[in-house]
Amino acid sequence: MKNDLYIRALKGEIVERPPVWMMRQAGRYLPEFQEIKAKYDFFTRCQTPELASEITVQPIRRYGMDAAILFSDILVIPQAMNIEVQMKPNFGPYLPKPIRSQKDVDNVIVPDVSVALDYVMQAIKATKELLNDEVPLIGFAGSPWTILCYCVQGQGSKNFDIAKEFCFTNPFAAHQLLQKITDTTIAYLKAKVKAGVDAVQIFDSWGGMLSPTDYQEFSWQYINQIIEALKDETYVVAFGKGCWFALPEMARSNASAIGIDWTCSARNARYLTGGNVTLQGNFDPARLFSPPADIKKMVTQMINEFGKDKYIVNLGHGILPNIPLDNAKAFIDAVKEYK
Ligand code: 1CP
């Protein structure tokens, strides 16, 4: 690997400067992505290796981040499990037959991922060729809880109230569903590693919807199963949005790094994780609307606060679709210029 800064940070090695990439960097704000998006619908882009690999490398070509993340979506998992998932333009994910009963859970399958998600493995192989060992490739999956949220709610939500109602009125069925998603995700991430990804990230985007106690029961124990199953094969990064309360527990796990959202200070994140774990984050994505010169100052300060070692510079959540190109560039450049 010509640029292995990201891997070295995951190993906790001393580095000249921290590595940088941006969550949701592939697809969203780049004009070259918008061109492809205008021609092909969402799942065609995911399922065509030439398109998925091209979208994956677009941000690397333009900005030179230290890692690429495969263009795909967390919802390819429920789709492979026999749950219909549509991606509606200007609306987002839509699942016409949400899971609401034990019978619905019984109908969910744990698929052979090497068949059902072979297109993802082909996309990884095509991307590795395009990347030509310049930078590592990150594979990802949603946490079982976050996937359950969509499966039960049927669409995005501000509070995932129906998903929580299902868990609290029918915990037996909810845990069965979570275990099926976990088993599928483990097989899926193992196949991704075999296909060539250099690390994997688990997105628990909606973990912060749960109380600390419910987080342990409905989210963390399943994420931890995934970490334990993958830890000897690759680096696992766990990112939970709104999950600062679980940082001590996360830091005790075998994850190689922990993602931090922007509501937690660097100092608090280091304190809660014991100071010895690699952390990733946590620039407020909306702060990329500030003028480029201000972005650079804030990024330098963020690195000083986290410390340059055991640290991966990132946003605290995905980049917003309407961020000016020069502002994204200022974010990446500030890290590369860090002394
Ligand atoms: O047509 C389109 O382009 C639709 C927009 C889009 C894109 C570009 C969706 C629909 N998914 C994606 C790609 C995607 N999704 C990636 C690829 C790599 C990248 O962009 O860098 C990744 C990593 C994801 C992960 C994802 N999808 C998450 C977890 C991360 C996060 O942002 O919290 C979640 C929650 C989703 C669900 C999803 N897919 C798409 C949308 C609009 C949403 C969110 C809907 C909601 O708010 O509930």
Coordinates of N, CA and C and ligand atoms in Angstrom, one line a residue, residues 22-28 33 37 42 45 69-75 87 91-93 140 146 150 155-157 160 203 205-206 239 317-318, ligand 1:
M22 N -13.7 11.3 4.7 CA -15.0 11.9 5.2 C -16.1 10.8 5.0
M23 N -16.9 10.6 6.1 CA -18.0 9.7 6.0 C -19.0 10.2 4.9
R24 N -19.5 9.3 4.1 CA -20.3 9.5 3.0 C -19.6 10.3 1.9
Q25 N -18.3 10.1 1.8 CA -17.6 10.9 0.8 C -17.9 10.5 -0.6
A26 N -18.3 9.2 -0.8 CA -18.6 8.7 -2.2 C -20.0 9.0 -2.5
G27 N -20.3 9.8 -3.5 CA -21.7 10.1 -3.8 C -22.2 11.2 -2.9
R28 N -23.0 12.1 -3.4 CA -23.6 13.1 -2.7 C -23.3 14.5 -3.3
F33 N -20.2 12.9 -9.6 CA -21.2 11.9 -9.1 C -22.6 12.2 -9.6
K37 N -25.4 9.9 -11.3 CA -26.7 9.8 -10.6 C -27.9 10.1 -11.6
F42 N -30.6 4.4 -8.1 CA -29.7 4.1 -7.0 C -29.1 2.6 -7.0
R45 N -26.7 1.8 -9.6 CA -25.3 2.2 -9.3 C -24.6 1.3 -8.4
I69 N -14.0 4.7 0.6 CA -15.1 3.8 1.1 C -16.0 3.4 0.0
L70 N -16.3 2.1 -0.1 CA -17.0 1.6 -1.2 C -18.4 2.2 -1.4
F71 N -18.7 2.6 -2.6 CA -20.1 3.1 -2.8 C -21.1 1.9 -2.8
S72 N -22.0 2.0 -1.8 CA -23.0 0.9 -1.7 C -24.0 1.5 -0.7
D73 N -24.8 0.7 0.0 CA -25.6 1.2 1.1 C -25.8 0.1 2.1
I74 N -26.1 0.6 3.4 CA -26.4 -0.4 4.4 C -27.6 -1.2 4.2
L75 N -28.5 -0.7 3.3 CA -29.8 -1.4 3.1 C -29.7 -2.6 2.1
M87 N -35.5 2.7 -3.1 CA -34.8 4.0 -2.8 C -35.6 5.1 -3.6
F91 N -36.7 11.2 -1.3 CA -37.4 10.7 -0.1 C -36.5 9.8 0.7
G92 N -35.8 8.9 0.1 CA -34.9 8.0 0.8 C -35.4 6.6 0.8
P93 N -34.9 5.8 1.7 CA -35.3 4.4 1.7 C -36.8 4.2 2.0
F140 N -18.2 -1.6 4.7 CA -19.0 -1.2 5.8 C -20.3 -2.0 5.8
T146 N -29.5 -0.5 13.7 CA -29.9 0.5 12.7 C -30.6 -0.1 11.5
Y150 N -34.9 0.5 10.0 CA -35.5 0.7 8.7 C -36.5 -0.5 8.4
Q155 N -39.1 3.3 6.7 CA -38.6 4.4 6.1 C -37.7 5.2 7.1
G156 N -37.1 6.2 6.7 CA -36.3 7.1 7.7 C -37.3 7.7 8.7
S157 N -36.8 8.2 9.8 CA -37.6 8.7 10.8 C -36.8 9.6 11.7
F160 N -37.8 7.0 15.1 CA -37.9 5.5 14.9 C -38.9 4.9 16.0
F203 N -21.8 1.2 11.0 CA -22.5 2.4 11.2 C -23.7 2.2 12.1
S205 N -26.0 4.3 13.1 CA -26.5 5.7 12.9 C -27.6 6.0 13.9
W206 N -28.4 5.0 14.3 CA -29.5 5.3 15.2 C -29.4 4.8 16.6
F239 N -18.8 3.0 14.8 CA -19.3 4.4 14.9 C -20.7 4.4 15.3
H317 N -20.4 12.9 11.3 CA -21.4 12.1 10.6 C -21.2 12.4 9.1
G318 N -22.1 12.0 8.2 CA -21.9 12.1 6.8 C -21.8 13.5 6.3
Ligands
1CP1 O1 -29.7 8.2 -5.1 C1 -28.8 8.4 -4.2 O2 -27.7 8.7 -4.5 C2 -29.4 8.4 -2.8 C3 -28.4 8.9 -1.8 C4 -27.7 7.7 -1.1 C5 -26.3 7.5 -1.3 C6 -25.3 8.2 -2.1 C7 -28.2 6.7 -0.3 C8 -29.6 6.6 0.1 N1 -27.1 5.9 0.1 C9 -26.0 6.3 -0.5 C10 -24.6 5.7 -0.4 C11 -24.2 5.3 1.0 N2 -24.9 5.0 2.1 C12 -22.8 5.0 1.3 C13 -21.7 5.0 0.3 C14 -20.5 5.6 0.5 C15 -20.5 7.0 0.8 O3 -21.5 7.7 0.5 O4 -19.4 7.5 1.2 C16 -22.8 4.7 2.7 C17 -21.5 4.5 3.5 C18 -24.1 4.7 3.2 C19 -24.5 4.3 4.5 C20 -25.8 4.6 5.0 N3 -27.0 4.6 4.3 C21 -26.1 4.9 6.4 C22 -25.1 5.0 7.5 C23 -24.3 6.2 7.5 C24 -25.1 7.4 7.9 O5 -25.0 8.4 7.1 O6 -25.6 7.5 9.0 C25 -27.5 5.1 6.5 C26 -28.3 5.5 7.7 C27 -28.1 4.9 5.2 C28 -29.5 4.9 4.8 C29 -29.8 5.8 3.7 N4 -29.5 5.5 2.4 C30 -29.8 6.5 1.6 C31 -30.3 7.5 2.4 C32 -30.9 8.9 1.9 C33 -30.3 7.1 3.7 C34 -30.6 7.9 4.9 C35 -32.1 8.0 5.1 C36 -32.4 8.4 6.5 O7 -32.1 9.6 6.9 O8 -33.0 7.7 7.3

